[in-house]
Tab-separated table of N, CA and C and ligand atoms in Angstrom:
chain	number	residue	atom	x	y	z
A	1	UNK	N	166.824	149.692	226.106
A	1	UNK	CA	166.610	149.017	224.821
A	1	UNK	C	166.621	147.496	225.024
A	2	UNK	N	165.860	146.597	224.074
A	2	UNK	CA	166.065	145.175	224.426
A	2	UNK	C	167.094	144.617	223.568
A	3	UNK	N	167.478	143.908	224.913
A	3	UNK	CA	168.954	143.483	224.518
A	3	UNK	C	168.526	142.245	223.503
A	4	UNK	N	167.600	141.084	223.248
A	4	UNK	CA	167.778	140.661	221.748
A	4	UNK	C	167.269	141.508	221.045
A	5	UNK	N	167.245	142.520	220.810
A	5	UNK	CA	167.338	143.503	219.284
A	5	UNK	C	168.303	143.886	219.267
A	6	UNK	N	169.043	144.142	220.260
A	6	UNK	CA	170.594	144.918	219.718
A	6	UNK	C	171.417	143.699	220.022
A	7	UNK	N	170.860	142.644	220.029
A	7	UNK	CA	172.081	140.968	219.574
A	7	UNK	C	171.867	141.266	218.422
A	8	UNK	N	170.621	140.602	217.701
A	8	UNK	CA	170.213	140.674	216.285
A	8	UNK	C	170.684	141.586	215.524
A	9	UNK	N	170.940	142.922	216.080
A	9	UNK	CA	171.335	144.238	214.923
A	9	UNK	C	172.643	144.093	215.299
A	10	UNK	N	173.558	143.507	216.353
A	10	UNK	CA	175.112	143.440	216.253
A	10	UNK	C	175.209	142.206	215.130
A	11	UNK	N	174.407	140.990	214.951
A	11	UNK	CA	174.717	140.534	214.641
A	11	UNK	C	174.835	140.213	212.593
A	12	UNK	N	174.165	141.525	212.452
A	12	UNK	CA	174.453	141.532	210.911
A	12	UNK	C	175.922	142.334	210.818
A	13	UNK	N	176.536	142.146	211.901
A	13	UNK	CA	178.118	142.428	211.486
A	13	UNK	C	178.632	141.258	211.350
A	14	UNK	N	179.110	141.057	209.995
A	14	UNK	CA	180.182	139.624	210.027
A	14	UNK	C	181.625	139.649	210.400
A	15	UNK	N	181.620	138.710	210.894
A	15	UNK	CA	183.121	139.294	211.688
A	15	UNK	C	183.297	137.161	211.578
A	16	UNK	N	185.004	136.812	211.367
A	16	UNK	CA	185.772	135.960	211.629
A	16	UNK	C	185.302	135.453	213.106
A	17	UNK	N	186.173	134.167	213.548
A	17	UNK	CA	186.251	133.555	214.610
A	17	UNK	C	187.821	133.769	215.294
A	18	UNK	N	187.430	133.490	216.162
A	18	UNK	CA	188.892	133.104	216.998
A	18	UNK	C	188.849	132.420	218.129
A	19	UNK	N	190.107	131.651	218.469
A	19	UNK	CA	189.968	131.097	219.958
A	19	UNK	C	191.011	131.648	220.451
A	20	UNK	N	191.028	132.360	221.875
A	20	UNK	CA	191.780	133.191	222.523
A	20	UNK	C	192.401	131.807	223.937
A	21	UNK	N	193.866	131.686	223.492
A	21	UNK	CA	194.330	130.555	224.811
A	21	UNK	C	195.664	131.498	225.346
A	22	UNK	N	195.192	130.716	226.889
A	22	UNK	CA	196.294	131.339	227.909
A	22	UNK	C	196.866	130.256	228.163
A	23	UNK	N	198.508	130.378	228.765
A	23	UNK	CA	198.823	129.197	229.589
A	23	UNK	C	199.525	129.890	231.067
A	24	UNK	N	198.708	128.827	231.901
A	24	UNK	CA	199.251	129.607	233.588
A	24	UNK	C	199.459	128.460	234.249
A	25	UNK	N	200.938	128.046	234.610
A	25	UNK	CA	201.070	127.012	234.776
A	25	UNK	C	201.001	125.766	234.769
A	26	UNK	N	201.322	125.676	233.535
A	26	UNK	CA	201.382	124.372	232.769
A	26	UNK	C	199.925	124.129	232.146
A	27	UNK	N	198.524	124.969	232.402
A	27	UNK	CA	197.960	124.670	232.173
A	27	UNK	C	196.723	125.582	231.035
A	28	UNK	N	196.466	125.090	230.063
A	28	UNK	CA	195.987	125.553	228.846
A	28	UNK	C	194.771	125.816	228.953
A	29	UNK	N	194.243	126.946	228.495
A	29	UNK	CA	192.649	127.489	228.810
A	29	UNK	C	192.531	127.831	227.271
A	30	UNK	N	191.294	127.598	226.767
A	30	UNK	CA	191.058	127.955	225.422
A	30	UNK	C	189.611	128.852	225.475
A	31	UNK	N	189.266	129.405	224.842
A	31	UNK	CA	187.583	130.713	224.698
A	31	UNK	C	187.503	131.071	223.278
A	32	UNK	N	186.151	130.835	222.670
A	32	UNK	CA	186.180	131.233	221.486
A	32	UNK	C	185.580	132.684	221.938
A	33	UNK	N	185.739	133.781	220.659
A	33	UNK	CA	185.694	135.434	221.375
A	33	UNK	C	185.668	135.576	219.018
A	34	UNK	N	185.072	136.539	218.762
A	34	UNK	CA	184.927	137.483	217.754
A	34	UNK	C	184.872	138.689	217.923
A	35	UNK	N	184.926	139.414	219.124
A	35	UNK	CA	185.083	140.540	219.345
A	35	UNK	C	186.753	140.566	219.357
A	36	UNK	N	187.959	140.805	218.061
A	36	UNK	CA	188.956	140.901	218.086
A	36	UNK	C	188.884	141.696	216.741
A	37	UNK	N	189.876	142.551	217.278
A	37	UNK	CA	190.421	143.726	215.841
A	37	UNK	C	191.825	144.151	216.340
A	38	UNK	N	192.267	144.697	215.061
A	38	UNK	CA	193.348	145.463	215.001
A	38	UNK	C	192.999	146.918	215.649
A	39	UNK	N	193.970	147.729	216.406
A	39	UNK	CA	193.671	148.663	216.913
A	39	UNK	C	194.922	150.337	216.608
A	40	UNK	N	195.876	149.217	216.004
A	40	UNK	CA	197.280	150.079	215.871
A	40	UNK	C	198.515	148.531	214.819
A	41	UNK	N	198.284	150.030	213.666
A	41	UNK	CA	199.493	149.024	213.087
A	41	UNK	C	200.912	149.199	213.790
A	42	UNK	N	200.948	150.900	214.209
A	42	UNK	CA	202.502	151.113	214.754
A	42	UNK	C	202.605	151.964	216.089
A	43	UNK	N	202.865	151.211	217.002
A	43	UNK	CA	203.256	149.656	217.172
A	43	UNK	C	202.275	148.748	217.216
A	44	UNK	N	202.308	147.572	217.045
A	44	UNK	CA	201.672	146.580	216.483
A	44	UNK	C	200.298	146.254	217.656
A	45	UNK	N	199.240	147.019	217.512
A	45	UNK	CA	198.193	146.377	219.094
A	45	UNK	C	196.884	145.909	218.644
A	46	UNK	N	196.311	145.031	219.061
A	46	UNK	CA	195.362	144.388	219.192
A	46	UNK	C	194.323	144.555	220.130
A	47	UNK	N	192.958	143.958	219.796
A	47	UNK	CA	191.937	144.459	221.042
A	47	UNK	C	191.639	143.094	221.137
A	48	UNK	N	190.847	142.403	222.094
A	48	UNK	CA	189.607	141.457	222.680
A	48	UNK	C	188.840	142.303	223.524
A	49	UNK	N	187.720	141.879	223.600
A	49	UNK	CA	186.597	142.269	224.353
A	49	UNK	C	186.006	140.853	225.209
A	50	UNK	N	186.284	140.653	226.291
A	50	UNK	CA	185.562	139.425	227.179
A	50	UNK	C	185.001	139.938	227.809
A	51	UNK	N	184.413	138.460	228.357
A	51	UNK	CA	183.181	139.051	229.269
A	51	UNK	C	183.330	138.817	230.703
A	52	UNK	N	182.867	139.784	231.252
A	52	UNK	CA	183.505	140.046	232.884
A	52	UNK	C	183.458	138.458	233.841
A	53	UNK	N	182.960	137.992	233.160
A	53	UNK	CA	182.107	136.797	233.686
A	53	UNK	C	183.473	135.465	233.248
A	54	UNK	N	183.806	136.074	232.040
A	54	UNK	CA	184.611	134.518	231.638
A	54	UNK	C	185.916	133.862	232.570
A	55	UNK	N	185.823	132.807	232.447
A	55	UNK	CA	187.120	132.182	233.272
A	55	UNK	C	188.411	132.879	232.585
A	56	UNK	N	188.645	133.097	231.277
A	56	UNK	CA	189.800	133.226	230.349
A	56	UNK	C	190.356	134.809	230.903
A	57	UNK	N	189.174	135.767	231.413
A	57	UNK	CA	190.112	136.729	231.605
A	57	UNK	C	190.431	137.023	232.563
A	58	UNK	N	190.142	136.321	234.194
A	58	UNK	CA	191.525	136.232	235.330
A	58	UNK	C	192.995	135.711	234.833
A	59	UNK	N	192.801	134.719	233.899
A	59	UNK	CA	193.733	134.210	233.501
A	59	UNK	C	194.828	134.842	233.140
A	60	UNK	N	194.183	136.412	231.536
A	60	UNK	CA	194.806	137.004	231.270
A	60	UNK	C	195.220	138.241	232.154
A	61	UNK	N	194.540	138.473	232.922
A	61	UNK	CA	195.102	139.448	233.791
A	61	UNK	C	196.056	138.821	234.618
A	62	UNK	N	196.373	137.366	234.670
A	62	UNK	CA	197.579	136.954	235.911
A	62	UNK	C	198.851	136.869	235.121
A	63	UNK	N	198.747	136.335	234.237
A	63	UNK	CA	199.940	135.973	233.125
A	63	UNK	C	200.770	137.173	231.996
A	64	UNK	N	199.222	137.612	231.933
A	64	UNK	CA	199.572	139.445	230.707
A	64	UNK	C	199.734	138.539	229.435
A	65	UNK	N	199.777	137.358	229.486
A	65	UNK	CA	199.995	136.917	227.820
A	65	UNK	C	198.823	135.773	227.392
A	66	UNK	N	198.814	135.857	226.218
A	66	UNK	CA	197.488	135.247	225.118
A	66	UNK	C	197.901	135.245	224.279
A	67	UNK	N	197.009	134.205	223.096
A	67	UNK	CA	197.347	133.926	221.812
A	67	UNK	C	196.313	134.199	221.381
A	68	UNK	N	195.959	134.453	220.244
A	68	UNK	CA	194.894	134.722	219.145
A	68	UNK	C	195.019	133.781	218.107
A	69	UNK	N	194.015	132.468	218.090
A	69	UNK	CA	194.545	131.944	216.790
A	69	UNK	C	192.660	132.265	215.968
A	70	UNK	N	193.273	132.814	214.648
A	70	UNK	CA	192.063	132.802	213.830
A	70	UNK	C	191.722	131.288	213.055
A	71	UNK	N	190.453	131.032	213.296
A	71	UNK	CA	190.114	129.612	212.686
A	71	UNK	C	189.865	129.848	211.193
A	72	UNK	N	189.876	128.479	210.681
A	72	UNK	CA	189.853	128.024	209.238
A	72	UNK	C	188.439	127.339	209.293
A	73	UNK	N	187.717	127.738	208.056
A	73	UNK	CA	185.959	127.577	207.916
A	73	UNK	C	186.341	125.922	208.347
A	74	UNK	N	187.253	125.036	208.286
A	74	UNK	CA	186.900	123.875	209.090
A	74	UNK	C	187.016	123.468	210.581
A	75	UNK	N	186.851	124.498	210.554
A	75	UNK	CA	187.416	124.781	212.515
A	75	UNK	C	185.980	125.129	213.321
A	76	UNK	N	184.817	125.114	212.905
A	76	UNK	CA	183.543	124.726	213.614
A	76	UNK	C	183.442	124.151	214.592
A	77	UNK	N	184.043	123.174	214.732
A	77	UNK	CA	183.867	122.070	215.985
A	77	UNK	C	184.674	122.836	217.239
A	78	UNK	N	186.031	123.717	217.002
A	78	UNK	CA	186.808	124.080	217.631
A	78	UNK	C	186.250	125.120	218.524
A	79	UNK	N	185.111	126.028	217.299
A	79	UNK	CA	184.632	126.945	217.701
A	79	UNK	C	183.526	126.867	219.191
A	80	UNK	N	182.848	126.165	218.747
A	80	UNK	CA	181.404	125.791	219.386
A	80	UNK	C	182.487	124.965	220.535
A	81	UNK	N	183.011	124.235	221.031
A	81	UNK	CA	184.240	123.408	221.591
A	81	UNK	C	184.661	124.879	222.814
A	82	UNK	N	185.113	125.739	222.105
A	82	UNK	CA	185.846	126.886	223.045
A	82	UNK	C	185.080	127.465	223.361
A	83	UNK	N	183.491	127.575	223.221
A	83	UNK	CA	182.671	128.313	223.378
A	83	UNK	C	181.490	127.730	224.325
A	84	UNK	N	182.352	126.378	224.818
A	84	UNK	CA	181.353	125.417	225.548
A	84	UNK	C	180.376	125.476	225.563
A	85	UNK	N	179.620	124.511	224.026
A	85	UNK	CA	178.611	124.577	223.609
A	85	UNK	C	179.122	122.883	222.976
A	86	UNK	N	180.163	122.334	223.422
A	86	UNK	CA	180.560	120.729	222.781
A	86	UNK	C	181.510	120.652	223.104
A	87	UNK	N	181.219	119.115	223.468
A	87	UNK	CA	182.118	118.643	224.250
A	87	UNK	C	183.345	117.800	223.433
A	88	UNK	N	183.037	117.560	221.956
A	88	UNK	CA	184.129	117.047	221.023
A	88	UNK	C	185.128	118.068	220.927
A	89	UNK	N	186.316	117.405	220.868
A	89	UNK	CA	187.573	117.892	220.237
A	89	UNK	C	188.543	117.338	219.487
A	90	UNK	N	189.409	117.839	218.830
A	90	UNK	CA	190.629	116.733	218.683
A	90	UNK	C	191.560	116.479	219.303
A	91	UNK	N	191.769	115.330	219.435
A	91	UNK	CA	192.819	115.164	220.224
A	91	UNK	C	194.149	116.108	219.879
A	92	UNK	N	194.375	116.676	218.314
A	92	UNK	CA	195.978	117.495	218.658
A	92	UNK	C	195.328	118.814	218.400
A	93	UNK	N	194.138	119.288	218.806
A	93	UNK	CA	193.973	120.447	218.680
A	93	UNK	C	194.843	121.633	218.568
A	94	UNK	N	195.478	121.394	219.851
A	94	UNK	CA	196.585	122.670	220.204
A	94	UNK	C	198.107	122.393	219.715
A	95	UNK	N	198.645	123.612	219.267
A	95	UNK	CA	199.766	123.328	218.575
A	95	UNK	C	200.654	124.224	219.141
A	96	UNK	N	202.176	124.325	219.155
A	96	UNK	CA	203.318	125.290	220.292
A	96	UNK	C	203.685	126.222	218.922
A	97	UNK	N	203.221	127.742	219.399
A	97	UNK	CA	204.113	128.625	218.675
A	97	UNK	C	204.882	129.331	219.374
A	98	UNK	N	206.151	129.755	219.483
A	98	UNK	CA	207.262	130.130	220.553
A	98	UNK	C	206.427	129.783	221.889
A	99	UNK	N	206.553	128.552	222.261
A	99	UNK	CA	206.317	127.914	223.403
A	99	UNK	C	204.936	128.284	223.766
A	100	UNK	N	204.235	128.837	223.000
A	100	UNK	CA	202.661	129.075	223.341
A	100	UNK	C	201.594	127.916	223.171
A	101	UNK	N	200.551	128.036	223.524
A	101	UNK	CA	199.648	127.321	222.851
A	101	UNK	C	198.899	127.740	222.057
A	102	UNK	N	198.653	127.666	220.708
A	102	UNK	CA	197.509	128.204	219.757
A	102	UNK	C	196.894	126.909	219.097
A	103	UNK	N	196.091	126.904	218.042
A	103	UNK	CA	194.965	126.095	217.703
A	103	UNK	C	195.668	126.263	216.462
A	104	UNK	N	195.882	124.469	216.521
A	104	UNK	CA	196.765	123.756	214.933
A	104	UNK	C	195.356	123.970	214.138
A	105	UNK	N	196.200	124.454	212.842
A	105	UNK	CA	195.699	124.171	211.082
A	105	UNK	C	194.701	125.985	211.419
A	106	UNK	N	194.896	126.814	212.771
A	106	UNK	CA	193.951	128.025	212.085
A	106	UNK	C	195.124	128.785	210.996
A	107	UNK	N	194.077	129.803	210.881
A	107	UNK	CA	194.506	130.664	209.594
A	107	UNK	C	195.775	131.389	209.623
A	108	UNK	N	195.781	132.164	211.236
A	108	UNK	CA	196.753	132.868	211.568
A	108	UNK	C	197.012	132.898	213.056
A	109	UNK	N	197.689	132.883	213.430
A	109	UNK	CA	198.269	133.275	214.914
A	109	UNK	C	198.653	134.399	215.500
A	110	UNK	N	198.205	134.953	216.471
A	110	UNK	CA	199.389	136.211	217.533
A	110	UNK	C	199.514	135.433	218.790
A	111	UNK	N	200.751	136.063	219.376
A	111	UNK	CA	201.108	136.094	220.039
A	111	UNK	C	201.110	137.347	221.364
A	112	UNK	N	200.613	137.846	221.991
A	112	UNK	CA	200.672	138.818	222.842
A	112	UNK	C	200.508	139.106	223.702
A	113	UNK	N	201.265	140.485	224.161
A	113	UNK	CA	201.811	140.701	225.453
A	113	UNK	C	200.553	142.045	225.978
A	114	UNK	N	199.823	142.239	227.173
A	114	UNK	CA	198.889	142.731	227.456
A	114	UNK	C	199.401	144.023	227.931
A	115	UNK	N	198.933	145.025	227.419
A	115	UNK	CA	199.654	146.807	227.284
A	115	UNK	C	198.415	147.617	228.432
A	116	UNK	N	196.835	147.343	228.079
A	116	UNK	CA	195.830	147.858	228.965
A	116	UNK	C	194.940	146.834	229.007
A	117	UNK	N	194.273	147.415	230.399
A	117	UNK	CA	192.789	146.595	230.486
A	117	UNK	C	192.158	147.723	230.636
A	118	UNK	N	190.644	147.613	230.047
A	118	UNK	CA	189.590	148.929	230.332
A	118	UNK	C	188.525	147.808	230.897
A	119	UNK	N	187.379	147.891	232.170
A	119	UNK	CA	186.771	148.013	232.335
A	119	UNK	C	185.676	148.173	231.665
A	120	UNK	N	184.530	148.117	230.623
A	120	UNK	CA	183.771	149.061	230.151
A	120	UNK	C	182.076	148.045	229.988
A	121	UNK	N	181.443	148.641	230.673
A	121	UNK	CA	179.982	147.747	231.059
A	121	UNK	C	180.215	146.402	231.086
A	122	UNK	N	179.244	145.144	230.872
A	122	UNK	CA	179.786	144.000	231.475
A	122	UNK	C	181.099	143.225	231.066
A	123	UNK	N	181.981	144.055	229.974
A	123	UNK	CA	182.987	143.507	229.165
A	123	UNK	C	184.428	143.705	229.379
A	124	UNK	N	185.356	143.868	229.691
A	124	UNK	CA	186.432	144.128	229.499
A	124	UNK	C	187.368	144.287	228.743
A	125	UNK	N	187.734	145.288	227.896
A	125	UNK	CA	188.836	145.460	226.876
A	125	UNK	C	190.430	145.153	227.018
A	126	UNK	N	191.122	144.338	226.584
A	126	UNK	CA	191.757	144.115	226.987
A	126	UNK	C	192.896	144.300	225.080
A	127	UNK	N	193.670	145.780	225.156
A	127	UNK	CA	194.543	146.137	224.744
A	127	UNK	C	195.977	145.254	224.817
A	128	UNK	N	196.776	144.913	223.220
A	128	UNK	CA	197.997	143.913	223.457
A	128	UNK	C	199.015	144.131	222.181
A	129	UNK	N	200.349	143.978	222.948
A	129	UNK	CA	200.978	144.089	221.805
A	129	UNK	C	201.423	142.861	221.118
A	130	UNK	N	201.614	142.796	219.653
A	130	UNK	CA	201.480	141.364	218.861
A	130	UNK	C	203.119	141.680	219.116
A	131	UNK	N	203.473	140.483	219.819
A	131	UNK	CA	204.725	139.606	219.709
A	131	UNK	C	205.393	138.822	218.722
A	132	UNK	N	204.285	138.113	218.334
A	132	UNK	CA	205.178	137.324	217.022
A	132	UNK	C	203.866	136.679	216.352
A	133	UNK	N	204.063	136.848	215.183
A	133	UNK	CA	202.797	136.285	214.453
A	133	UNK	C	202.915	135.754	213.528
A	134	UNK	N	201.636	134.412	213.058
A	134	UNK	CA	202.401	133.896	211.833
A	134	UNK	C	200.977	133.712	210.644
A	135	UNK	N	201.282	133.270	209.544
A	135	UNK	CA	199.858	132.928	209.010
A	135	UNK	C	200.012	131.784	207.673
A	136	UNK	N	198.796	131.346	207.479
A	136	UNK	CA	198.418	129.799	206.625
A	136	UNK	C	197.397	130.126	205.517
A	137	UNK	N	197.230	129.767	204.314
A	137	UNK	CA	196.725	129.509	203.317
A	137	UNK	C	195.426	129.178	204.059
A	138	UNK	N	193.855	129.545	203.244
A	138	UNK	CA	192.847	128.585	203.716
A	138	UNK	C	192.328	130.032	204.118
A	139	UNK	N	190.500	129.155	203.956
A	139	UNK	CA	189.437	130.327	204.049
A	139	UNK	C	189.061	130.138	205.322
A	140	UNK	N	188.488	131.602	205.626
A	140	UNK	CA	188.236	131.602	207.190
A	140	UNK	C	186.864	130.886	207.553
A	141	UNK	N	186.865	130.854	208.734
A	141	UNK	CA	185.363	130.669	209.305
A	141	UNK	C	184.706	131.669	209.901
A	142	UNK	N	183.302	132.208	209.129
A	142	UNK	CA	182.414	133.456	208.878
A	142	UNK	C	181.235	132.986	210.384
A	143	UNK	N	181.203	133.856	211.090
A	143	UNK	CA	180.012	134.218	211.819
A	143	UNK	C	178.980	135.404	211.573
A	144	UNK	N	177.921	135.264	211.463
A	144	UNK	CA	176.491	135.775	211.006
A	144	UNK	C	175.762	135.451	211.180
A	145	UNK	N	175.230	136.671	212.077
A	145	UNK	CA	173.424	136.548	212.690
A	145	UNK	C	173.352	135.200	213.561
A	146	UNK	N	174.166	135.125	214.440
A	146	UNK	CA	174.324	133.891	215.046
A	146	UNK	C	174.602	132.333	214.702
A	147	UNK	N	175.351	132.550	213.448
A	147	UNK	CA	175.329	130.839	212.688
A	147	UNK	C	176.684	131.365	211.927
A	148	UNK	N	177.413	130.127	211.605
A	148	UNK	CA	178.486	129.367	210.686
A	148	UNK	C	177.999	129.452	209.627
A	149	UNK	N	179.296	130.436	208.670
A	149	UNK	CA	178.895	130.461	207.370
A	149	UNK	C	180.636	130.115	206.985
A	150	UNK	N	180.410	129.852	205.080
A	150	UNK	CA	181.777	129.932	204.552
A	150	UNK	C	181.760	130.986	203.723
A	151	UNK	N	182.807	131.389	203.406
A	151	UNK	CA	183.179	132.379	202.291
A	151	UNK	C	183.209	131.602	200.737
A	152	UNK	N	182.384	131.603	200.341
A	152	UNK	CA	181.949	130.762	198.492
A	152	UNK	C	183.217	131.139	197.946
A	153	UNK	N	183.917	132.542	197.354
A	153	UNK	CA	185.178	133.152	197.007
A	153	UNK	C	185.600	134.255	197.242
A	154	UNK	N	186.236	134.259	196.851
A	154	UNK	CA	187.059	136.183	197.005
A	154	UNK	C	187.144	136.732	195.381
B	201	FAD	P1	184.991	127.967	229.857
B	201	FAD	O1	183.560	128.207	229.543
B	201	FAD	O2	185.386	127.251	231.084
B	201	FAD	O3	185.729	127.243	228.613
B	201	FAD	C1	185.220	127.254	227.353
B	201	FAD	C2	185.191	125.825	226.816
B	201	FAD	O4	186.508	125.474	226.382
B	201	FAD	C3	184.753	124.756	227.824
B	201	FAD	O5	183.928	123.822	227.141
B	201	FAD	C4	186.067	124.107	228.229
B	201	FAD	O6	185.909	122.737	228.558
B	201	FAD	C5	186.900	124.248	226.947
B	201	FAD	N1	188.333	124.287	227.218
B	201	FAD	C6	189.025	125.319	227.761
B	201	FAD	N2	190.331	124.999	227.841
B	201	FAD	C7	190.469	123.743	227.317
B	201	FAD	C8	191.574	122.865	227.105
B	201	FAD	N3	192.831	123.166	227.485
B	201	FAD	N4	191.347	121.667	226.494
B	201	FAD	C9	190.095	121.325	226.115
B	201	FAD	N5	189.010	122.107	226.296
B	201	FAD	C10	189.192	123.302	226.898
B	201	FAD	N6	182.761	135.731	224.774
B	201	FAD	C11	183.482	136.849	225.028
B	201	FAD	O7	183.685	137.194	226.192
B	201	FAD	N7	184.002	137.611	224.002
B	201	FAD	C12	183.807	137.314	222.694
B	201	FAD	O8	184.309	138.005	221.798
B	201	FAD	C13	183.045	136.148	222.398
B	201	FAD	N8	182.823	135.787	221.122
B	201	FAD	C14	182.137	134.647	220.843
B	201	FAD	C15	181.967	134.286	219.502
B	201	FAD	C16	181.288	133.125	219.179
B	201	FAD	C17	181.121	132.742	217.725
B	201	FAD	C18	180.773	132.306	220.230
B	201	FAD	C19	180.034	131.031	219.878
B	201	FAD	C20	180.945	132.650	221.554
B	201	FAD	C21	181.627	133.834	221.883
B	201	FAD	N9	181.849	134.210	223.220
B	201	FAD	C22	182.552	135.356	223.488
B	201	FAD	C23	181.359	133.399	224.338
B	201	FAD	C24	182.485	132.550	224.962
B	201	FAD	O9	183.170	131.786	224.002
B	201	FAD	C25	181.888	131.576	226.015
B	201	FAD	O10	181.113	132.292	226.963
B	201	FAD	C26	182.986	130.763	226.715
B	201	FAD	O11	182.427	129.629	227.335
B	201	FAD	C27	183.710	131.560	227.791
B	201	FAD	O12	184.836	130.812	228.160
B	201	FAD	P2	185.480	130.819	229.602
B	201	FAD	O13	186.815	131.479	229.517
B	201	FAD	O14	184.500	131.301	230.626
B	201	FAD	O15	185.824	129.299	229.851
């Protein structure tokens, strides 16, 4: 099948943003990723899906720990930024939640500890349990059909 038709037909799924950061010795790696869901409320697990290719997931396979911070519809720059596609940032981008690094002013945060990795065609699943999590007032930032959208209301 061609793979831009099945971008295009994944991509009338709207799905949130996120930037997924590791820290491995002293040093902070950030990846924007939308392939993130809930997978288990009890006990508490989470999915990402990266790509076999990315720097971010040797990372997570050396350390076993990651943050999930979900962005706020003004968090565009952050996005495209983690997704090295721009080279702007802010200077206090990153903010310490129990000694982690996550991305100041997003919506919500996890914290987690890595339970499985699957293998599965060029991607890797990477199964986690939420450690500690927190969350903020404020509308998300919407991806669709390849572009930045906002949520008008609820
Ligand atoms: P790099 O490409 O090396 O890093 C990414 C960027 O972040 C670079 O510009 C780097 O300079 C910057 N950066 C990293 N750490 C820091 C730091 N500490 N301070 C400042 N800048 C830093 N890919 C997936 O595998 N899974 C997904 O679910 C996924 N979803 C995506 C959703 C969207 C909306 C977009 C736009 C992209 C998505 N991608 C996804 C693609 C992914 O974000 C890119 O391929 C990304 O470049 C891979 O990151 P990397 O770990 O290889 O690191």
């Amino acid at each position: 099948m061609d793979e831009r038709r099945y971008r295009e037909a994944m991509g009338t799924f709207v799905t949130g943003v996120t930037v997924v950061t590791t820290l491995n010795n002293d040093e902070v790696h950030g990846m924007t990723a939308n392939a993130f869901m809930s997978v288990s409320l009890n006990p508490q697990l989470v999915l990402i899906s990266i790509d076999r290719k990315a720097a971010a997931l040797e990372k997570i396979k050396k350390t076993r720990r990651f943050a999930v911070s979900i962005l706020a519809d003004t968090q565009e720059q952050a996005s495209r930024h983690f997704a090295g596609q721009s080279q702007e940032i802010d200077v206090d981008v990153f903010e310490w939640f129990h000694d982690f690094p996550v991305i100041h002013h997003a919506l919500a945060h996890f914290l987690c500890r890595v339970h499985d990795i699957y293998v599965v065609g060029d991607h890797v699943l990477v199964i986690a349990t939420v450690l500690h999590l927190n969350r903020k007032e404020g509308q998300p930032l919407v991806f669709y059909q390849g572009s930045y959208h906002h949520v008008a209301s609820f």
